[in-house]
Amino acid sequence: MPEIDDLKKAGLKTTQPRLKILAALEKSPVRHVSAEDVFKLLLEEQEDIGLATVYRVLTQFETSGLVIRHNFEGGRSVFELNDADHHDHIVCVKCGRVAEFSDHDIEKRQKKAAEKAGFILQDHALYLYGLCHKCARQKNA
Amino acid sequence: MPEIDDLKKAGLKTTQPRLKILAALEKSPVRHVSAEDVFKLLLEEQEDIGLATVYRVLTQFETSGLVIRHNFEGGRSVFELNDADHHDHIVCVKCGRVAEFSDHDIEKRQKKAAEKAGFILQDHALYLYGLCHKCARQKNA
DNA sequence: GTATATGCAAAACTTTTGCATCCTT
DNA sequence: AAGGATGCAAAAGTTTTGCATATAC
């Protein structure tokens, strides 16, 4: 059970809710999910885990580096598993689909820009917004 | 009164609340403000404008391009006047100070990345998070 | 005068928290 | 057994909305 090791490494007690939430993130058909989404995924599998717990656990996961929290447009947080490979995101403004990309040069330039502004860079969020090819085709609706 | 022209150009009726809110954004000592911040600025000047109106007007301003809405970490939206010069932001995770920068190369690479992913780029948000020089100095507190 | 905008209060949403109970070690 | 985790419900924070009244053109 690799999930147990993940939790231990994160310094978290291996409880049922935490295991289930981690499994839900892994099994989810969509990689980027809100707390509500996770809650619903668990409901579908008859797992009786409260929404408050989902929020608490996702926040702990974020703190321990297991997941990444995003603040896309729309007000609510979305989460994704933190695989070691860093990447940025492009979100379709019409259908919400999320694609990922990464660009080493952009990263380098970000660090430089931070230094120039007198900051020690700790983190960054780069979100592109646009129309995915499917939505671009159907201008209507 | 240049503000009147701004509103007309934006296709908005020139009402007192809209003028006052626009003026507040211009006069604000801090460039990046939340709806609540605008509301308080107006209160200080004895302007009796409801918070709901502030939200409505800021959203209209966003739609018409007069202001830009940001979703920094922390859950609530912050707004800034949309001066023609585009720039990105770096936010101090400790004191909340916001600095601005711009990098033409990053912009170019964003457009390319979007194309590569099959998207038509419409907008982007690049937020850097770190410690400003003041907060980096005082590691305590 | 007519359509639109505003204020107020209530509602809608997302996220957090207090507290009694349950689970992990 | 002891401390931390969970569930529930209530609260807190932000943003939206319904509706009567006021304002701009």
GROMACS .gro file of C-alpha atoms (C1' of nucleotides) in nm:
model
  332
    1MET     CA    1   0.000   0.000   0.000
    2PRO     CA    2   0.205   0.293  -0.124
    3GLU     CA    3  -0.045   0.545   0.009
    4ILE     CA    4   0.042   0.453   0.366
    5ASP     CA    5   0.404   0.538   0.301
    6ASP     CA    6   0.300   0.868   0.146
    7LEU     CA    7   0.116   0.961   0.461
    8LYS     CA    8   0.396   0.848   0.690
    9LYS     CA    9   0.649   1.043   0.493
   10ALA     CA   10   0.422   1.343   0.527
   11GLY     CA   11   0.416   1.294   0.904
   12LEU     CA   12   0.045   1.219   0.910
   13LYS     CA   13  -0.127   0.939   1.097
   14THR     CA   14  -0.266   0.684   0.855
   15THR     CA   15  -0.635   0.715   0.908
   16GLN     CA   16  -0.911   0.579   0.690
   17PRO     CA   17  -1.034   0.920   0.573
   18ARG     CA   18  -0.686   1.028   0.470
   19LEU     CA   19  -0.626   0.705   0.280
   20LYS     CA   20  -0.962   0.731   0.107
   21ILE     CA   21  -0.907   1.092   0.009
   22LEU     CA   22  -0.563   1.015  -0.128
   23ALA     CA   23  -0.705   0.721  -0.323
   24ALA     CA   24  -0.985   0.940  -0.457
   25LEU     CA   25  -0.731   1.191  -0.586
   26GLU     CA   26  -0.544   0.912  -0.759
   27LYS     CA   27  -0.852   0.748  -0.905
   28SER     CA   28  -1.024   1.069  -1.011
   29PRO     CA   29  -1.090   1.087  -1.386
   30VAL     CA   30  -1.012   1.457  -1.365
   31ARG     CA   31  -0.681   1.558  -1.219
   32HIS     CA   32  -0.779   1.901  -1.086
   33VAL     CA   33  -1.062   1.880  -0.836
   34SER     CA   34  -1.229   2.101  -0.579
   35ALA     CA   35  -1.295   1.994  -0.221
   36GLU     CA   36  -1.657   1.949  -0.318
   37ASP     CA   37  -1.550   1.726  -0.608
   38VAL     CA   38  -1.351   1.503  -0.374
   39PHE     CA   39  -1.643   1.490  -0.136
   40LYS     CA   40  -1.873   1.376  -0.416
   41LEU     CA   41  -1.626   1.119  -0.544
   42LEU     CA   42  -1.619   0.970  -0.196
   43LEU     CA   43  -1.997   0.972  -0.172
   44GLU     CA   44  -2.018   0.776  -0.496
   45GLU     CA   45  -1.806   0.508  -0.337
   46GLN     CA   46  -2.025   0.501  -0.027
   47GLU     CA   47  -1.745   0.649   0.181
   48ASP     CA   48  -1.899   0.849   0.461
   49ILE     CA   49  -1.647   1.129   0.502
   50GLY     CA   50  -1.757   1.474   0.604
   51LEU     CA   51  -1.688   1.775   0.389
   52ALA     CA   52  -1.510   1.942   0.681
   53THR     CA   53  -1.271   1.651   0.696
   54VAL     CA   54  -1.208   1.675   0.325
   55TYR     CA   55  -1.111   2.039   0.369
   56ARG     CA   56  -0.895   1.966   0.672
   57VAL     CA   57  -0.718   1.677   0.504
   58LEU     CA   58  -0.661   1.858   0.176
   59THR     CA   59  -0.509   2.148   0.368
   60GLN     CA   60  -0.282   1.908   0.555
   61PHE     CA   61  -0.187   1.744   0.228
   62GLU     CA   62  -0.102   2.083   0.090
   63THR     CA   63   0.111   2.171   0.391
   64SER     CA   64   0.299   1.845   0.368
   65GLY     CA   65   0.348   1.879  -0.005
   66LEU     CA   66   0.129   1.589  -0.113
   67VAL     CA   67  -0.104   1.810  -0.313
   68ILE     CA   68  -0.094   2.153  -0.470
   69ARG     CA   69  -0.371   2.405  -0.424
   70HIS     CA   70  -0.466   2.635  -0.710
   71ASN     CA   71  -0.672   2.951  -0.712
   72PHE     CA   72  -0.806   2.955  -1.064
   73GLU     CA   73  -1.070   3.204  -1.166
   74GLY     CA   74  -1.402   3.123  -1.007
   75GLY     CA   75  -1.342   3.169  -0.639
   76ARG     CA   76  -1.290   2.816  -0.515
   77SER     CA   77  -0.971   2.624  -0.467
   78VAL     CA   78  -0.881   2.326  -0.680
   79PHE     CA   79  -0.632   2.061  -0.582
   80GLU     CA   80  -0.408   1.820  -0.766
   81LEU     CA   81  -0.164   1.552  -0.659
   82ASN     CA   82   0.188   1.683  -0.637
   83ASP     CA   83   0.389   1.463  -0.867
   84ALA     CA   84   0.747   1.565  -0.859
   85ASP     CA   85   0.737   1.709  -1.209
   86HIS     CA   86   0.646   2.072  -1.184
   87HIS     CA   87   0.415   2.217  -1.447
   88ASP     CA   88   0.191   2.512  -1.513
   89HIS     CA   89  -0.167   2.518  -1.629
   90ILE     CA   90  -0.387   2.638  -1.908
   91VAL     CA   91  -0.759   2.646  -1.842
   92CYS     CA   92  -1.035   2.659  -2.102
   93VAL     CA   93  -1.260   2.952  -2.012
   94LYS     CA   94  -1.556   2.779  -2.175
   95CYS     CA   95  -1.550   2.414  -2.072
   96GLY     CA   96  -1.308   2.427  -1.781
   97ARG     CA   97  -1.071   2.168  -1.924
   98VAL     CA   98  -0.721   2.195  -1.782
   99ALA     CA   99  -0.405   2.122  -1.976
  100GLU     CA  100  -0.055   2.125  -1.839
  101PHE     CA  101   0.272   2.248  -1.974
  102SER     CA  102   0.613   2.341  -1.849
  103ASP     CA  103   0.877   2.579  -1.968
  104HIS     CA  104   1.215   2.590  -1.810
  105ASP     CA  105   1.297   2.931  -1.950
  106ILE     CA  106   0.989   3.086  -1.797
  107GLU     CA  107   1.090   2.944  -1.461
  108LYS     CA  108   1.438   3.087  -1.489
  109ARG     CA  109   1.308   3.428  -1.581
  110GLN     CA  110   1.064   3.424  -1.290
  111LYS     CA  111   1.346   3.374  -1.046
  112LYS     CA  112   1.537   3.660  -1.202
  113ALA     CA  113   1.234   3.887  -1.195
  114ALA     CA  114   1.182   3.813  -0.826
  115GLU     CA  115   1.542   3.891  -0.745
  116LYS     CA  116   1.523   4.214  -0.937
  117ALA     CA  117   1.221   4.315  -0.730
  118GLY     CA  118   1.407   4.236  -0.409
  119PHE     CA  119   1.213   3.921  -0.327
  120ILE     CA  120   1.319   3.572  -0.233
  121LEU     CA  121   1.101   3.356  -0.453
  122GLN     CA  122   0.918   3.079  -0.271
  123ASP     CA  123   0.644   2.981  -0.507
  124HIS     CA  124   0.463   3.083  -0.818
  125ALA     CA  125   0.136   3.037  -1.000
  126LEU     CA  126   0.111   3.071  -1.375
  127TYR     CA  127  -0.233   3.022  -1.520
  128LEU     CA  128  -0.315   3.071  -1.885
  129TYR     CA  129  -0.675   3.113  -1.989
  130GLY     CA  130  -0.810   3.056  -2.337
  131LEU     CA  131  -1.022   2.844  -2.564
  132CYS     CA  132  -0.935   2.479  -2.611
  133HIS     CA  133  -0.945   2.346  -2.964
  134LYS     CA  134  -1.285   2.187  -2.913
  135CYS     CA  135  -1.446   2.504  -2.782
  136ALA     CA  136  -1.273   2.722  -3.039
  137ARG     CA  137  -1.433   2.516  -3.316
  138GLN     CA  138  -1.789   2.562  -3.191
  139LYS     CA  139  -1.813   2.936  -3.155
  140ASN     CA  140  -2.183   2.905  -3.082
  141ALA     CA  141  -2.347   2.781  -2.757
  142MET     CA  142  -1.339   6.514  -1.556
  143PRO     CA  143  -1.154   6.230  -1.723
  144GLU     CA  144  -1.340   5.969  -1.519
  145ILE     CA  145  -1.662   6.049  -1.702
  146ASP     CA  146  -1.498   5.974  -2.031
  147ASP     CA  147  -1.363   5.649  -1.894
  148LEU     CA  148  -1.713   5.538  -1.803
  149LYS     CA  149  -1.860   5.649  -2.132
  150LYS     CA  150  -1.595   5.466  -2.323
  151ALA     CA  151  -1.676   5.160  -2.118
  152GLY     CA  152  -2.041   5.194  -2.213
  153LEU     CA  153  -2.151   5.263  -1.857
  154LYS     CA  154  -2.388   5.532  -1.742
  155THR     CA  155  -2.203   5.792  -1.540
  156THR     CA  156  -2.353   5.753  -1.197
  157GLN     CA  157  -2.225   5.893  -0.872
  158PRO     CA  158  -2.132   5.555  -0.722
  159ARG     CA  159  -1.935   5.457  -1.032
  160LEU     CA  160  -1.749   5.786  -1.035
  161LYS     CA  161  -1.672   5.760  -0.666
  162ILE     CA  162  -1.549   5.405  -0.695
  163LEU     CA  163  -1.327   5.493  -0.988
  164ALA     CA  164  -1.190   5.790  -0.796
  165ALA     CA  165  -1.127   5.572  -0.493
  166LEU     CA  166  -0.925   5.330  -0.704
  167GLU     CA  167  -0.720   5.619  -0.835
  168LYS     CA  168  -0.668   5.781  -0.498
  169SER     CA  169  -0.599   5.461  -0.308
  170PRO     CA  170  -0.257   5.457  -0.142
  171VAL     CA  171  -0.240   5.086  -0.225
  172ARG     CA  172  -0.286   4.985  -0.585
  173HIS     CA  173  -0.427   4.637  -0.530
  174VAL     CA  174  -0.745   4.644  -0.327
  175SER     CA  175  -1.029   4.412  -0.236
  176ALA     CA  176  -1.395   4.505  -0.268
  177GLU     CA  177  -1.401   4.546   0.107
  178ASP     CA  178  -1.103   4.781   0.084
  179VAL     CA  179  -1.283   4.999  -0.170
  180PHE     CA  180  -1.590   4.998   0.049
  181LYS     CA  181  -1.386   5.118   0.346
  182LEU     CA  182  -1.208   5.384   0.145
  183LEU     CA  183  -1.547   5.521   0.047
  184LEU     CA  184  -1.671   5.511   0.403
  185GLU     CA  185  -1.373   5.718   0.512
  186GLU     CA  186  -1.479   5.983   0.267
  187GLN     CA  187  -1.838   5.976   0.395
  188GLU     CA  188  -1.957   5.825   0.068
  189ASP     CA  189  -2.259   5.612   0.138
  190ILE     CA  190  -2.219   5.337  -0.116
  191GLY     CA  191  -2.334   4.985  -0.040
  192LEU     CA  192  -2.094   4.694  -0.051
  193ALA     CA  193  -2.321   4.520  -0.302
  194THR     CA  194  -2.284   4.815  -0.535
  195VAL     CA  195  -1.908   4.805  -0.496
  196TYR     CA  196  -1.911   4.442  -0.604
  197ARG     CA  197  -2.146   4.508  -0.893
  198VAL     CA  198  -1.951   4.805  -1.017
  199LEU     CA  199  -1.613   4.637  -0.985
  200THR     CA  200  -1.744   4.345  -1.186
  201GLN     CA  201  -1.874   4.582  -1.453
  202PHE     CA  202  -1.540   4.760  -1.454
  203GLU     CA  203  -1.370   4.427  -1.502
  204THR     CA  204  -1.599   4.333  -1.789
  205SER     CA  205  -1.539   4.663  -1.961
  206GLY     CA  206  -1.165   4.644  -1.907
  207LEU     CA  207  -1.133   4.933  -1.665
  208VAL     CA  208  -0.995   4.714  -1.389
  209ILE     CA  209  -0.826   4.378  -1.359
  210ARG     CA  210  -0.935   4.119  -1.108
  211HIS     CA  211  -0.676   3.898  -0.944
  212ASN     CA  212  -0.719   3.578  -0.749
  213PHE     CA  213  -0.417   3.580  -0.526
  214GLU     CA  214  -0.382   3.327  -0.250
  215GLY     CA  215  -0.623   3.400   0.030
  216GLY     CA  216  -0.962   3.345  -0.124
  217ARG     CA  217  -1.081   3.693  -0.203
  218SER     CA  218  -1.048   3.892  -0.523
  219VAL     CA  219  -0.830   4.197  -0.548
  220PHE     CA  220  -0.869   4.464  -0.810
  221GLU     CA  221  -0.641   4.716  -0.974
  222LEU     CA  222  -0.687   4.984  -1.234
  223ASN     CA  223  -0.608   4.861  -1.581
  224ASP     CA  224  -0.342   5.095  -1.708
  225ALA     CA  225  -0.244   5.003  -2.057
  226ASP     CA  226   0.092   4.871  -1.952
  227HIS     CA  227   0.058   4.505  -1.876
  228HIS     CA  228   0.252   4.362  -1.584
  229ASP     CA  229   0.267   4.064  -1.356
  230HIS     CA  230   0.280   4.049  -0.979
  231ILE     CA  231   0.492   3.931  -0.694
  232VAL     CA  232   0.327   3.910  -0.355
  233CYS     CA  233   0.502   3.895  -0.019
  234VAL     CA  234   0.366   3.594   0.167
  235LYS     CA  235   0.435   3.762   0.499
  236CYS     CA  236   0.326   4.125   0.474
  237GLY     CA  237   0.112   4.111   0.161
  238ARG     CA  238   0.305   4.379  -0.022
  239VAL     CA  239   0.262   4.360  -0.398
  240ALA     CA  240   0.533   4.448  -0.646
  241GLU     CA  241   0.498   4.452  -1.021
  242PHE     CA  242   0.723   4.344  -1.302
  243SER     CA  243   0.699   4.257  -1.665
  244ASP     CA  244   0.896   4.031  -1.892
  245HIS     CA  245   0.840   4.027  -2.261
  246ASP     CA  246   1.007   3.692  -2.309
  247ILE     CA  247   0.781   3.523  -2.060
  248GLU     CA  248   0.481   3.660  -2.247
  249LYS     CA  249   0.609   3.530  -2.576
  250ARG     CA  250   0.671   3.187  -2.435
  251GLN     CA  251   0.327   3.176  -2.281
  252LYS     CA  252   0.167   3.231  -2.617
  253LYS     CA  253   0.376   2.956  -2.765
  254ALA     CA  254   0.295   2.717  -2.483
  255ALA     CA  255  -0.076   2.780  -2.531
  256GLU     CA  256  -0.054   2.714  -2.902
  257LYS     CA  257   0.136   2.396  -2.840
  258ALA     CA  258  -0.141   2.278  -2.609
  259GLY     CA  259  -0.403   2.357  -2.874
  260PHE     CA  260  -0.543   2.663  -2.701
  261ILE     CA  261  -0.616   3.013  -2.819
  262LEU     CA  262  -0.470   3.227  -2.543
  263GLN     CA  263  -0.703   3.493  -2.411
  264ASP     CA  264  -0.555   3.588  -2.080
  265HIS     CA  265  -0.305   3.486  -1.820
  266ALA     CA  266  -0.221   3.526  -1.456
  267LEU     CA  267   0.133   3.501  -1.331
  268TYR     CA  268   0.176   3.541  -0.958
  269LEU     CA  269   0.505   3.500  -0.780
  270TYR     CA  270   0.508   3.449  -0.406
  271GLY     CA  271   0.804   3.512  -0.179
  272LEU     CA  272   0.957   3.723   0.091
  273CYS     CA  273   1.011   4.091   0.028
  274HIS     CA  274   1.345   4.234   0.137
  275LYS     CA  275   1.198   4.381   0.454
  276CYS     CA  276   1.040   4.056   0.568
  277ALA     CA  277   1.342   3.850   0.465
  278ARG     CA  278   1.556   4.057   0.699
  279GLN     CA  279   1.341   4.000   1.006
  280LYS     CA  280   1.315   3.623   1.012
  281ASN     CA  281   1.145   3.641   1.350
  282ALA     CA  282   0.782   3.738   1.426
  283DG     C1'  283  -4.082   5.946  -1.842
  284DT     C1'  284  -3.829   5.522  -1.885
  285DA     C1'  285  -3.481   5.234  -1.821
  286DT     C1'  286  -3.115   5.149  -1.543
  287DA     C1'  287  -2.867   5.169  -1.105
  288DT     C1'  288  -2.857   5.154  -0.610
  289DG     C1'  289  -2.934   5.021  -0.115
  290DC     C1'  290  -3.065   4.702   0.200
  291DA     C1'  291  -3.133   4.266   0.357
  292DA     C1'  292  -3.138   3.809   0.268
  293DA     C1'  293  -2.935   3.428   0.040
  294DA     C1'  294  -2.577   3.148  -0.171
  295DC     C1'  295  -2.130   2.954  -0.150
  296DT     C1'  296  -1.695   2.825   0.008
  297DT     C1'  297  -1.421   2.734   0.393
  298DT     C1'  298  -1.332   2.714   0.898
  299DT     C1'  299  -1.418   2.593   1.376
  300DG     C1'  300  -1.610   2.408   1.838
  301DC     C1'  301  -1.702   2.014   2.054
  302DA     C1'  302  -1.836   1.546   2.158
  303DT     C1'  303  -1.705   1.099   1.994
  304DC     C1'  304  -1.414   0.771   1.761
  305DC     C1'  305  -0.984   0.579   1.595
  306DT     C1'  306  -0.485   0.500   1.568
  307DT     C1'  307  -0.081   0.371   1.797
  308DA     C1'  308  -0.482   0.454   2.766
  309DA     C1'  309  -0.380   0.905   2.537
  310DG     C1'  310  -0.363   1.206   2.177
  311DG     C1'  311  -0.500   1.315   1.763
  312DA     C1'  312  -0.873   1.279   1.396
  313DT     C1'  313  -1.348   1.291   1.255
  314DG     C1'  314  -1.845   1.419   1.205
  315DC     C1'  315  -2.183   1.726   1.264
  316DA     C1'  316  -2.361   2.155   1.301
  317DA     C1'  317  -2.285   2.612   1.349
  318DA     C1'  318  -2.015   3.009   1.220
  319DA     C1'  319  -1.735   3.303   0.941
  320DG     C1'  320  -1.608   3.524   0.518
  321DT     C1'  321  -1.691   3.653   0.052
  322DT     C1'  322  -1.989   3.741  -0.321
  323DT     C1'  323  -2.456   3.744  -0.535
  324DT     C1'  324  -2.944   3.848  -0.574
  325DG     C1'  325  -3.448   4.012  -0.507
  326DC     C1'  326  -3.694   4.395  -0.475
  327DA     C1'  327  -3.849   4.857  -0.367
  328DT     C1'  328  -3.667   5.314  -0.434
  329DA     C1'  329  -3.382   5.653  -0.644
  330DT     C1'  330  -3.116   5.842  -1.042
  331DA     C1'  331  -2.946   5.941  -1.511
  332DC     C1'  332  -3.058   6.064  -1.968
   0.00000   0.00000   0.00000
